[in-house]
Structures are given as C-alpha cells and as structure tokens.
Amino acid sequence: MQLQERLSKTELVSFYRKMLLIRRFEERCAEMYMLGKIRGFLHLYIGEEAIAVGCMSVLRPEDYVVTHYRDHGHALARGMDPKVAMAELFGKATGCSRGKGGSMHLFDARLNFMGGYAIVGGQLPVAVGLALASQLQGQPRVTVCFFGDGALNQGEFHEALNLASLWKLPIVFFLENNLYGMGSHIDRTYAGGRDVFKAADHYRIPAYQTDGMDVLAVREATLRAVEHARQGKGPYFLEALTYRFRGHSMADPVEYRDKAEEEAWKARDPLPAFQRYLLENASATLEELSHIEQEVEEGVEEAIRFADASPEPPPQALYEDIYA
Amino acid sequence: MPELTLREAIRRGLQEALDQDPTVFLMGEDVGAYGGAYAVTKGFLRQYGPERIRDTPISESAIVGAGIGSALGGMRPIVEIMTINFSLLAMDQIVNHAAKLRYMSGGQFAVPFLIRTVTGGGAGLAATHSQSLEGWYASVPGLKVVFPSTPYDALGLLRACLKDNNTIIYCEHALLYGVRGEVPDAYYEVPIGRAEVKRPGRDLTLISYGRGAHLCLQAAGELAKRGVEAEVIDLRTLRPLDLETPLASLRKTHRALIVEEAWPRAGIGPYLAMRLHQDAFDYLDAPIAHLAGADTPAPYARNLERLALPDVPAILRAVADNFGL
Ligand SMILES: Cc1ncc(C[n+]2csc(CCOP(=O)(O)OP(=O)(O)O)c2C)c(N)n1
Ligand SMILES: [Mg+2]
C-alpha cells in the first residue's frame, strides 16, 4: 500500500470501520438467510469490500452511485444506515425501499444511491442517463456505475461506453472484476483477454486497472477517475481486480472453483491487510481496532434487532408506489 | 410406473434428444460447468462435452440470435434462458426474427429452435425476477408456447417440441422442479396444443396451467369436501391454444374460472375468456371469471408477495364470489 495523499488517522480508521461493517453485516446476513428471515437471492460482497469503501471515500454527497444486485457493500459504504438496510432484507416497512425491493434492489434517494439493478448490464445505460442529466444541468456531479465482469458481454455495456464517450459524459464506469460470473470464469466468457480495462480504449475512454483488495489503491485510482469526469473531460473506466470469497448467491455450492485459487485470494483478504497497514503505518493500536470491531458488531446486532422488531409493510403497500 | 421429478423428466428428454439427434446441442449461461441455475443440466458437460453443452457469456440477445441462425443452418439448438425475465434482452431476436422468418420468406425457411426458460414468482425474488411473461410470447403469431405442470407432461411435451420445426418457448415454473409424478418407461408424446382434464367434475371448471394447475387441483379437493365437483383443465400449451377442451367442459359445467399468475392483462386469461364467452355464451350460467396475479410489480416482502399471487384460498374465494359455490 502506497499513499500519495496525506490522510489523517481518523480517515484511515474510518475506512477500516466501513469495511468491517460490510463484512460483519453480511456474515450475519448469511445466518439470517439460513433462519429464513432473509429470502430470495442473497449475493454477498465478502472479499470485495475495499472497492466500495475506497471508491465511496472519494465521492461527494451530490454524486450519483449506481450498482448491480451485489449491492449491500455499496449501500453501506455510501452511508446507508445498517438498520434500514437490514430491514429491507427482512422485507420490513422500515427498509430503505419499504420492503418492496429486497437484497438485489436497494435504493436510497437521500444518499443519491440510485439503486441496485438485478438485470446484468441494465444499470449501465441508466447511469449514462444520470450523467447526461448532470451535464445538461451544468452540475459538477459525477456518476459512478459499478458492474461485474459478467456484464462485459451484454450489448448494453458497449452501447453505454460508446454513448458516454461520444457525449463526453461525467461518468466513471467501475468494473469489479472478480473473475467469475456465477460459475463461469472470465477466460471462458470474455474473448478480450485479462486486461479488461483495455476494452475502454476502443471507445477512447481513459482506463486504469487497480488492486481491488487494497482500499487505498482503489481510493487513489478513483480520485483520478472522478477528477477527470468532474472536470468535464468525459468518462473514465476503472477495473478493480478482486474475488468473491463466497458463492455467487446462497444457493451456489461453488463446485467450479479451484481450492488453491480460493486460498490464494483469501490470503489477500483486504481486511487483515489493511489492519496491518494501520498498525504499522498509522500508529493504530490493537486495542483501538478491537474496540472498533466491538462497536461494529454491536451496530450490526442493533440492525438485526431493529429489522426483527419492525412491522411488515401494510397490505395496501402492494398497490402503492406503482405510479408517481 | 417409475416416479420422476419434473426436473428429472426434463433431463431425460434432453438426454434422449442429445443421444438420438446429432444436430441437437444445448447452450446457455452456466448450463455446463455450473450445471444450470436450476440444476437441470447437471453432469451434461461431462457426458456430452463442450461442443454440445455450450456455456455462453451473459449475452441473451446473442445466444438467442445464434440459436436462430444455427437452426436456419440445419442444427436443432436448445437454448436455456436462465429466467424469462432475462428473455427481455432477447425479445427482439425472438419476436422480430424467430417468429417472422418463416412468414417473411414465404415459407422458404423454418426455425426449429427450442428456448427453455424458467418463469413464475413466489420465491421472494422481487420485481425484476418474478414475472410470468409467457402470455406475452403466446400473443405472437409464429411462436409456440408450452408450459408443463407434471413430469409426465414435461417429458411428453419436450419430445413433441423436438420434432416440431418451429420456435417454441418451453416454460418451466421455478417452484415445480421438485414435483413428482409417474412417467412410463415406454415412449409417448404429449401433443402440442392439447389441454388435459386433470380432474373431472360437473359443477364448475377451473382452467389453468403450470403452478396454477396444481393450485386448482388442491382447490378442487377442498371444494369436493363441500360436495362441489370442480373439473380442472391444464392448458399445457398456451399457443396454439386448445379451445375445444374448455368448451366441452363448459357445456357440462356452465361456469369457469381461469387462474394464472401473470398480470391480469398479460396472461392467457383475457383472450381465453373472450373466446369462451363468444363460443359458449348460450351455455354459461355466469360470466367467465379470471383470477390473476396482482396488477403490480412483484413485491419482495413475504406478506405482500403472498397477496400478489393466486393461492388456494383466493381460488375458493373467487369460486364463492362469482358462482356462489
Ligand atoms: C440479463 C441477465 N442474465 C442473467 C442473469 C442471472 N445472473 C445474475 S448475476 C449473474 C452473474 C453476473 O456476474 P458478474 O457480472 O461478474 O457479477 P458478480 O456476480 O461476479 O458480482 C447472472 C448470470 C441476470 N440477472 N440478468
Ligand atoms: Mg463477476
């Protein structure tokens, strides 16, 4: 981990807290799923936390965030209250989307968190439109759009990049390359080779590949990308190399991955790595960090209690929110 | 007779086709190494190899378009679209090409192409992942749409589909894969376009398909306890639509309720009810009734999702409200 800018210890520790929050939140989500409190599809972000946290640490409140169905990490990193997030997963009226969207479709208008999109690739053109609105309104607002390596093969990916470049829109396309789309390794699905970020060359979009297991590397890459977009220079493409530690969803027995590959990536777990960094370079103490751990865990327990105690949506909610 | 699950019946049909017809091949997202999102093609990759069991990128439009092209080129592709919700990305290929090529070419070309896809709600997958769009496809001339509810029908229809030289959407309800039923060892087919009376009755007719057929059978069991004998018709094919079976039933029972999961305007119900009103008007003691899914996007919360989908109590209420039975 190399740092160009000077960050205060408080800032650095806040990144750690956020990553830990996502990790603990999702570990408990998996348990809640087994208990039947969370249903449907549950896609965990465990292993990829450094990306959301590093990226969001750069964004301003007015910026837009758009993402896919693996969205808990992005929502929490953006500042969504864990209580409201957990309540949504429990299908409760107090959830961020009143219990109507569930895990794959988190939204929070107050945070300009414009949603989790569950149709692979579908969020990319929508994000282009948000950037178009900002450009038309003359606002220095940037849209960051996350997507997975699986989305590379949808026509919408190419259509979105082309349009954004053609119109010089203020958008950062953020690829979370965890090497797999469900059970399919990228080598078997994408003909363009491993350096996926080079796909952006074709559309004359500047691109950069970063280490998705290193929160500071992600932050630094995002700083450059967002600055570029904010200055009106057009879109930017970021690729973070990462790995999901769990199955695609709770239903996935993960029979298609090599154990040695899994172990190699788990050895690069972004959390212990950043913990070491804080201890060695930011004069953090083990005591401080375990105190944070305790606070985070209490926060997650509180979120579960809140979700559990919250009421179901009332029956009439079924027919509400269909039209504006 | 041996019992199979619906999943096993589909597997058997696919294996037969792969074994017997060298022009058959499978492609779709995660159908190979992963074994299919609903484990229908588990083990196929090892058995038949990557030439014939083709894992594809997440590119619905390209996969379906390639299915059409390979069918034009003399193959008999079977494409799995993981769920019908994702078929929207391929709808242009399906509706503008697959359904039209025969007609536009004045009968020169055929597109013998099977699209297997998973449909239906009830699993808490929320609005983008719970839709029943089979009725949309059934509205398109040039396409055929089948929807088995039992292992027997699943295998019999699959065999018939693989002899048919048209593009067929073969629908599998996500919650029916584990349904068990008898499947004979001896060869048989279930013809496309033929409904079946799954339970005879004289007092009213319940018409449905897919999961709805099971709900209607359960409701008929409840009604029988009160001495009301409901006839249950499983449409099995949505296009071409068998009108004769429901009409024959109506001449006997004089009342019918159509049950389906789709939105009230999206399913087969509105068209079927119109035709039954038109063709059996003189036999009706009451207007044809329609119980559909709620006219809303699918909600995530369990309590709302329950309200949004037809179930046995809702069928019994509809029978009581419409027919006083
Ligand atoms: C259009 C479409 N096709 C298929 C799916 C089913 N599906 C959901 S996630 C997924 C894999 C996506 O992989 P990737 O984009 O790499 O994201 P990751 O899950 O790795 O974060 C698939 C095939 C879908 N949701 N939408
Ligand atoms: Mg991926």
Short mmCIF file of C-alpha atoms in Angstrom, two decimals, chain B:
data_model
loop_
_atom_site.label_atom_id
_atom_site.label_comp_id
_atom_site.label_asym_id
_atom_site.label_seq_id
_atom_site.Cartn_x
_atom_site.Cartn_y
_atom_site.Cartn_z
CA MET B 1 -44.58 -46.94 -13.10
CA PRO B 2 -41.37 -45.15 -12.09
CA GLU B 3 -41.68 -41.74 -10.48
CA LEU B 4 -39.60 -38.81 -11.60
CA THR B 5 -39.39 -35.20 -10.57
CA LEU B 6 -40.22 -32.60 -13.17
CA ARG B 7 -36.53 -31.71 -13.29
CA GLU B 8 -35.61 -35.34 -13.95
CA ALA B 9 -38.25 -35.63 -16.66
CA ILE B 10 -36.80 -32.64 -18.50
CA ARG B 11 -33.31 -34.07 -18.08
CA ARG B 12 -34.43 -37.33 -19.59
CA GLY B 13 -35.98 -35.57 -22.57
CA LEU B 14 -32.87 -33.51 -23.17
CA GLN B 15 -30.61 -36.56 -22.89
CA GLU B 16 -32.76 -38.52 -25.33
CA ALA B 17 -32.55 -35.70 -27.82
CA LEU B 18 -28.78 -35.39 -27.41
CA ASP B 19 -28.39 -39.16 -27.75
CA GLN B 20 -30.60 -39.56 -30.78
CA ASP B 21 -30.21 -36.40 -32.83
CA PRO B 22 -26.69 -35.26 -33.70
CA THR B 23 -28.00 -31.84 -34.71
CA VAL B 24 -29.20 -31.14 -31.16
CA PHE B 25 -26.97 -29.06 -28.91
CA LEU B 26 -27.53 -27.03 -25.75
CA MET B 27 -26.34 -23.54 -24.98
CA GLY B 28 -26.95 -21.04 -22.24
CA GLU B 29 -25.49 -19.23 -19.27
CA ASP B 30 -23.93 -21.66 -16.81
CA VAL B 31 -25.58 -24.73 -18.34
CA GLY B 32 -22.24 -26.55 -18.42
CA ALA B 33 -19.71 -26.31 -15.60
CA TYR B 34 -22.28 -24.96 -13.15
CA GLY B 35 -24.94 -27.44 -14.23
CA GLY B 36 -27.68 -24.90 -14.88
CA ALA B 37 -29.05 -22.31 -12.47
CA TYR B 38 -31.79 -24.79 -11.55
CA ALA B 39 -29.52 -27.85 -11.93
CA VAL B 40 -31.42 -29.22 -14.93
CA THR B 41 -28.27 -29.89 -16.96
CA LYS B 42 -26.03 -31.03 -14.10
CA GLY B 43 -23.45 -33.51 -15.38
CA PHE B 44 -24.29 -32.93 -19.06
CA LEU B 45 -20.99 -31.25 -19.80
CA ARG B 46 -19.07 -34.34 -18.67
CA GLN B 47 -21.43 -36.62 -20.56
CA TYR B 48 -21.64 -34.77 -23.89
CA GLY B 49 -18.65 -32.45 -23.94
CA PRO B 50 -18.27 -28.73 -24.55
CA GLU B 51 -19.14 -28.87 -28.26
CA ARG B 52 -22.72 -29.81 -27.48
CA ILE B 53 -23.14 -28.37 -23.99
CA ARG B 54 -22.09 -24.80 -24.53
CA ASP B 55 -21.58 -22.37 -21.69
CA THR B 56 -22.21 -18.90 -23.01
CA PRO B 57 -21.41 -15.41 -21.84
CA ILE B 58 -24.26 -13.38 -20.35
CA SER B 59 -25.47 -12.25 -23.76
CA GLU B 60 -29.12 -13.21 -24.11
CA SER B 61 -29.62 -11.46 -27.42
CA ALA B 62 -26.56 -13.07 -28.98
CA ILE B 63 -27.40 -16.52 -27.63
CA VAL B 64 -30.93 -16.46 -28.95
CA GLY B 65 -29.87 -14.91 -32.23
CA ALA B 66 -27.22 -17.61 -32.59
CA GLY B 67 -29.89 -20.18 -31.84
CA ILE B 68 -31.99 -18.83 -34.67
CA GLY B 69 -29.06 -18.76 -37.05
CA SER B 70 -27.89 -22.26 -36.22
CA ALA B 71 -31.44 -23.52 -36.69
CA LEU B 72 -31.55 -21.85 -40.09
CA GLY B 73 -28.24 -23.52 -40.79
CA GLY B 74 -29.53 -27.02 -40.14
CA MET B 75 -28.98 -27.56 -36.43
CA ARG B 76 -31.59 -28.06 -33.73
CA PRO B 77 -30.46 -25.79 -30.90
CA ILE B 78 -31.87 -25.85 -27.40
CA VAL B 79 -31.17 -22.61 -25.59
CA GLU B 80 -31.67 -22.12 -21.89
CA ILE B 81 -32.56 -18.59 -20.89
CA MET B 82 -31.96 -18.64 -17.16
CA THR B 83 -35.27 -16.96 -16.41
CA ILE B 84 -37.96 -15.46 -18.59
CA ASN B 85 -37.14 -12.07 -17.09
CA PHE B 86 -33.82 -12.10 -18.93
CA SER B 87 -35.52 -13.08 -22.17
CA LEU B 88 -36.48 -9.42 -22.46
CA LEU B 89 -32.94 -8.78 -23.64
CA ALA B 90 -33.54 -11.28 -26.43
CA MET B 91 -37.08 -10.29 -27.21
CA ASP B 92 -36.10 -8.57 -30.40
CA GLN B 93 -34.50 -11.75 -31.71
CA ILE B 94 -37.44 -13.86 -30.60
CA VAL B 95 -40.24 -11.63 -31.83
CA ASN B 96 -38.69 -9.93 -34.83
CA HIS B 97 -36.68 -12.83 -36.18
CA ALA B 98 -37.57 -16.26 -34.83
CA ALA B 99 -41.30 -15.66 -35.13
CA LYS B 100 -41.13 -13.97 -38.53
CA LEU B 101 -38.59 -15.69 -40.74
CA ARG B 102 -40.92 -18.39 -42.00
CA TYR B 103 -43.60 -15.90 -42.92
CA MET B 104 -41.39 -13.21 -44.37
CA SER B 105 -39.55 -15.73 -46.50
CA GLY B 106 -42.80 -17.02 -47.90
CA GLY B 107 -42.27 -20.41 -46.30
CA GLN B 108 -38.71 -20.91 -47.51
CA PHE B 109 -37.15 -21.15 -44.06
CA ALA B 110 -38.01 -22.77 -40.75
CA VAL B 111 -36.53 -22.07 -37.33
CA PRO B 112 -36.64 -25.39 -35.41
CA PHE B 113 -35.50 -23.90 -32.15
CA LEU B 114 -36.37 -24.61 -28.54
CA ILE B 115 -35.97 -21.97 -25.85
CA ARG B 116 -36.22 -23.39 -22.34
CA THR B 117 -36.85 -20.78 -19.71
CA VAL B 118 -37.84 -20.50 -16.06
CA THR B 119 -40.85 -18.44 -15.14
CA GLY B 120 -43.08 -17.52 -12.22
CA GLY B 121 -42.87 -15.87 -8.83
CA GLY B 122 -43.26 -16.85 -5.22
CA ALA B 123 -39.61 -17.23 -4.29
CA GLY B 124 -39.02 -13.74 -2.91
CA LEU B 125 -37.00 -12.55 -5.89
CA ALA B 126 -38.88 -9.26 -6.23
CA ALA B 127 -39.95 -7.24 -9.22
CA THR B 128 -37.25 -7.91 -11.82
CA HIS B 129 -37.07 -11.65 -11.19
CA SER B 130 -40.61 -12.89 -10.60
CA GLN B 131 -42.51 -12.20 -13.78
CA SER B 132 -44.77 -14.51 -15.77
CA LEU B 133 -44.28 -13.28 -19.32
CA GLU B 134 -45.31 -16.45 -21.16
CA GLY B 135 -48.59 -14.83 -22.09
CA TRP B 136 -46.72 -12.11 -23.98
CA TYR B 137 -44.97 -14.70 -26.08
CA ALA B 138 -48.23 -16.56 -26.58
CA SER B 139 -49.58 -13.41 -28.21
CA VAL B 140 -47.04 -13.62 -31.04
CA PRO B 141 -48.03 -15.42 -34.24
CA GLY B 142 -45.16 -17.61 -35.38
CA LEU B 143 -44.19 -18.74 -31.88
CA LYS B 144 -45.43 -21.70 -29.89
CA VAL B 145 -45.51 -21.69 -26.09
CA VAL B 146 -45.79 -24.78 -23.89
CA PHE B 147 -45.93 -24.98 -20.11
CA PRO B 148 -45.95 -28.43 -18.46
CA SER B 149 -47.10 -28.85 -14.87
CA THR B 150 -46.24 -32.53 -14.32
CA PRO B 151 -43.22 -34.72 -15.04
CA TYR B 152 -45.32 -36.74 -17.50
CA ASP B 153 -46.29 -33.65 -19.47
CA ALA B 154 -42.80 -32.21 -19.22
CA LEU B 155 -41.24 -35.19 -20.96
CA GLY B 156 -44.08 -35.75 -23.40
CA LEU B 157 -44.16 -32.14 -24.49
CA LEU B 158 -40.39 -31.91 -24.73
CA ARG B 159 -40.40 -34.87 -27.12
CA ALA B 160 -43.12 -33.26 -29.22
CA CYS B 161 -41.29 -29.93 -29.25
CA LEU B 162 -38.11 -31.55 -30.52
CA LYS B 163 -39.98 -32.93 -33.52
CA ASP B 164 -41.64 -29.61 -34.31
CA ASN B 165 -39.96 -27.33 -36.80
CA ASN B 166 -40.88 -24.04 -35.16
CA THR B 167 -39.52 -21.80 -32.44
CA ILE B 168 -41.03 -22.91 -29.16
CA ILE B 169 -40.81 -21.30 -25.75
CA TYR B 170 -40.77 -24.14 -23.23
CA CYS B 171 -41.66 -22.74 -19.80
CA GLU B 172 -40.57 -24.28 -16.51
CA HIS B 173 -42.05 -22.91 -13.30
CA ALA B 174 -39.31 -22.25 -10.75
CA LEU B 175 -41.32 -23.83 -7.94
CA LEU B 176 -42.30 -27.01 -9.79
CA TYR B 177 -38.92 -28.67 -10.37
CA GLY B 178 -39.36 -30.94 -7.36
CA VAL B 179 -42.90 -32.05 -8.24
CA ARG B 180 -43.01 -35.83 -8.55
CA GLY B 181 -45.15 -37.92 -10.85
CA GLU B 182 -45.32 -41.14 -12.79
CA VAL B 183 -43.51 -41.34 -16.09
CA PRO B 184 -43.76 -44.54 -18.11
CA ASP B 185 -40.65 -46.21 -19.48
CA ALA B 186 -42.39 -46.77 -22.82
CA TYR B 187 -42.15 -43.97 -25.37
CA TYR B 188 -45.02 -41.49 -25.54
CA GLU B 189 -45.54 -37.89 -26.55
CA VAL B 190 -47.86 -35.17 -25.35
CA PRO B 191 -49.05 -33.31 -28.41
CA ILE B 192 -48.52 -29.57 -28.58
CA GLY B 193 -51.80 -27.67 -28.47
CA ARG B 194 -53.80 -30.13 -26.43
CA ALA B 195 -55.18 -29.30 -22.97
CA GLU B 196 -55.98 -32.03 -20.47
CA VAL B 197 -58.73 -32.59 -17.94
CA LYS B 198 -56.67 -33.27 -14.84
CA ARG B 199 -59.73 -33.90 -12.69
CA PRO B 200 -63.28 -34.44 -13.92
CA GLY B 201 -66.19 -32.57 -12.35
CA ARG B 202 -69.67 -31.33 -13.14
CA ASP B 203 -70.28 -28.13 -11.16
CA LEU B 204 -67.69 -25.72 -12.47
CA THR B 205 -64.46 -25.67 -14.48
CA LEU B 206 -61.13 -24.41 -13.20
CA ILE B 207 -58.75 -23.62 -16.07
CA SER B 208 -55.07 -23.00 -15.52
CA TYR B 209 -51.56 -24.13 -16.38
CA GLY B 210 -48.19 -24.57 -14.67
CA ARG B 211 -48.25 -23.99 -10.95
CA GLY B 212 -51.80 -22.74 -11.25
CA ALA B 213 -52.92 -26.22 -12.31
CA HIS B 214 -51.66 -27.61 -9.01
CA LEU B 215 -53.41 -24.88 -7.06
CA CYS B 216 -56.64 -25.62 -8.91
CA LEU B 217 -56.37 -29.33 -8.11
CA GLN B 218 -55.90 -28.50 -4.44
CA ALA B 219 -58.83 -26.11 -4.54
CA ALA B 220 -60.94 -28.79 -6.24
CA GLY B 221 -60.08 -31.12 -3.37
CA GLU B 222 -61.34 -28.51 -0.90
CA LEU B 223 -64.50 -27.93 -2.91
CA ALA B 224 -65.19 -31.66 -3.04
CA LYS B 225 -65.34 -31.70 0.75
CA ARG B 226 -68.37 -29.44 0.41
CA GLY B 227 -69.87 -31.56 -2.33
CA VAL B 228 -68.86 -29.22 -5.16
CA GLU B 229 -67.25 -31.09 -8.04
CA ALA B 230 -64.81 -28.91 -9.97
CA GLU B 231 -63.37 -30.01 -13.28
CA VAL B 232 -59.72 -28.97 -13.59
CA ILE B 233 -58.22 -28.27 -17.00
CA ASP B 234 -54.50 -27.86 -17.50
CA LEU B 235 -53.93 -25.98 -20.75
CA ARG B 236 -50.36 -27.31 -21.11
CA THR B 237 -49.87 -25.30 -24.30
CA LEU B 238 -50.60 -21.56 -24.48
CA ARG B 239 -50.14 -21.28 -28.22
CA PRO B 240 -51.64 -22.90 -30.20
CA LEU B 241 -54.47 -22.76 -27.70
CA ASP B 242 -56.82 -25.71 -27.29
CA LEU B 243 -60.31 -24.20 -27.05
CA GLU B 244 -62.17 -27.46 -27.58
CA THR B 245 -61.30 -28.97 -24.20
CA PRO B 246 -62.51 -25.97 -22.16
CA LEU B 247 -65.57 -25.59 -24.40
CA ALA B 248 -66.55 -29.22 -23.92
CA SER B 249 -66.16 -28.77 -20.19
CA LEU B 250 -68.25 -25.59 -20.14
CA ARG B 251 -71.10 -27.28 -21.95
CA LYS B 252 -71.21 -29.58 -18.95
CA THR B 253 -70.43 -27.27 -16.02
CA HIS B 254 -71.73 -23.89 -17.30
CA ARG B 255 -69.20 -21.99 -15.19
CA ALA B 256 -65.48 -21.40 -15.46
CA LEU B 257 -62.74 -19.67 -13.52
CA ILE B 258 -59.39 -19.07 -15.21
CA VAL B 259 -56.45 -18.97 -12.81
CA GLU B 260 -52.98 -17.69 -13.64
CA GLU B 261 -50.01 -15.94 -12.04
CA ALA B 262 -49.46 -13.37 -14.76
CA TRP B 263 -50.72 -9.80 -14.53
CA PRO B 264 -54.43 -9.56 -15.35
CA ARG B 265 -53.75 -8.23 -18.85
CA ALA B 266 -50.59 -10.19 -19.59
CA GLY B 267 -51.70 -13.76 -19.41
CA ILE B 268 -53.79 -16.12 -21.46
CA GLY B 269 -56.95 -15.38 -19.43
CA PRO B 270 -58.30 -12.33 -21.24
CA TYR B 271 -58.12 -13.97 -24.67
CA LEU B 272 -59.38 -17.32 -23.43
CA ALA B 273 -62.30 -15.72 -21.58
CA MET B 274 -63.24 -13.71 -24.65
CA ARG B 275 -63.27 -16.83 -26.81
CA LEU B 276 -65.23 -18.83 -24.29
CA HIS B 277 -67.79 -16.06 -23.92
CA GLN B 278 -68.11 -15.91 -27.67
CA ASP B 279 -68.23 -19.63 -28.37
CA ALA B 280 -70.11 -20.91 -25.30
CA PHE B 281 -72.32 -17.95 -24.45
CA ASP B 282 -75.51 -19.96 -24.55
CA TYR B 283 -74.16 -22.49 -22.07
CA LEU B 284 -72.98 -20.03 -19.43
CA ASP B 285 -74.73 -19.61 -16.11
CA ALA B 286 -72.30 -16.87 -15.11
CA PRO B 287 -69.64 -14.78 -16.83
CA ILE B 288 -66.25 -16.46 -17.12
CA ALA B 289 -64.22 -15.38 -14.10
CA HIS B 290 -60.49 -14.60 -14.04
CA LEU B 291 -58.13 -14.80 -11.08
CA ALA B 292 -54.72 -13.41 -11.99
CA GLY B 293 -51.64 -12.15 -10.20
CA ALA B 294 -51.92 -8.69 -8.70
CA ASP B 295 -51.71 -5.86 -11.22
CA THR B 296 -48.46 -4.65 -9.62
CA PRO B 297 -44.74 -5.28 -9.91
CA ALA B 298 -43.79 -8.22 -7.68
CA PRO B 299 -43.04 -7.08 -4.14
CA TYR B 300 -40.19 -8.56 -2.10
CA ALA B 301 -41.80 -8.72 1.35
CA ARG B 302 -43.23 -12.15 2.02
CA ASN B 303 -46.61 -10.93 3.20
CA LEU B 304 -47.06 -8.72 0.12
CA GLU B 305 -45.86 -11.40 -2.26
CA ARG B 306 -48.44 -13.79 -0.82
CA LEU B 307 -51.16 -11.24 -1.52
CA ALA B 308 -49.90 -10.75 -5.05
CA LEU B 309 -50.15 -14.37 -6.18
CA PRO B 310 -53.18 -16.62 -6.56
CA ASP B 311 -53.37 -19.33 -3.92
CA VAL B 312 -55.93 -21.91 -2.84
CA PRO B 313 -57.88 -19.57 -0.51
CA ALA B 314 -58.03 -16.96 -3.28
CA ILE B 315 -59.38 -19.57 -5.71
CA LEU B 316 -62.03 -20.65 -3.21
CA ARG B 317 -62.99 -17.01 -2.63
CA ALA B 318 -63.25 -16.41 -6.37
CA VAL B 319 -65.44 -19.50 -6.75
CA ALA B 320 -67.69 -18.30 -3.94
CA ASP B 321 -67.84 -14.69 -5.15
CA ASN B 322 -68.51 -15.49 -8.78
CA PHE B 323 -70.61 -18.60 -8.63
CA GLY B 324 -71.95 -18.71 -5.08
CA LEU B 325 -70.37 -22.16 -4.67
#
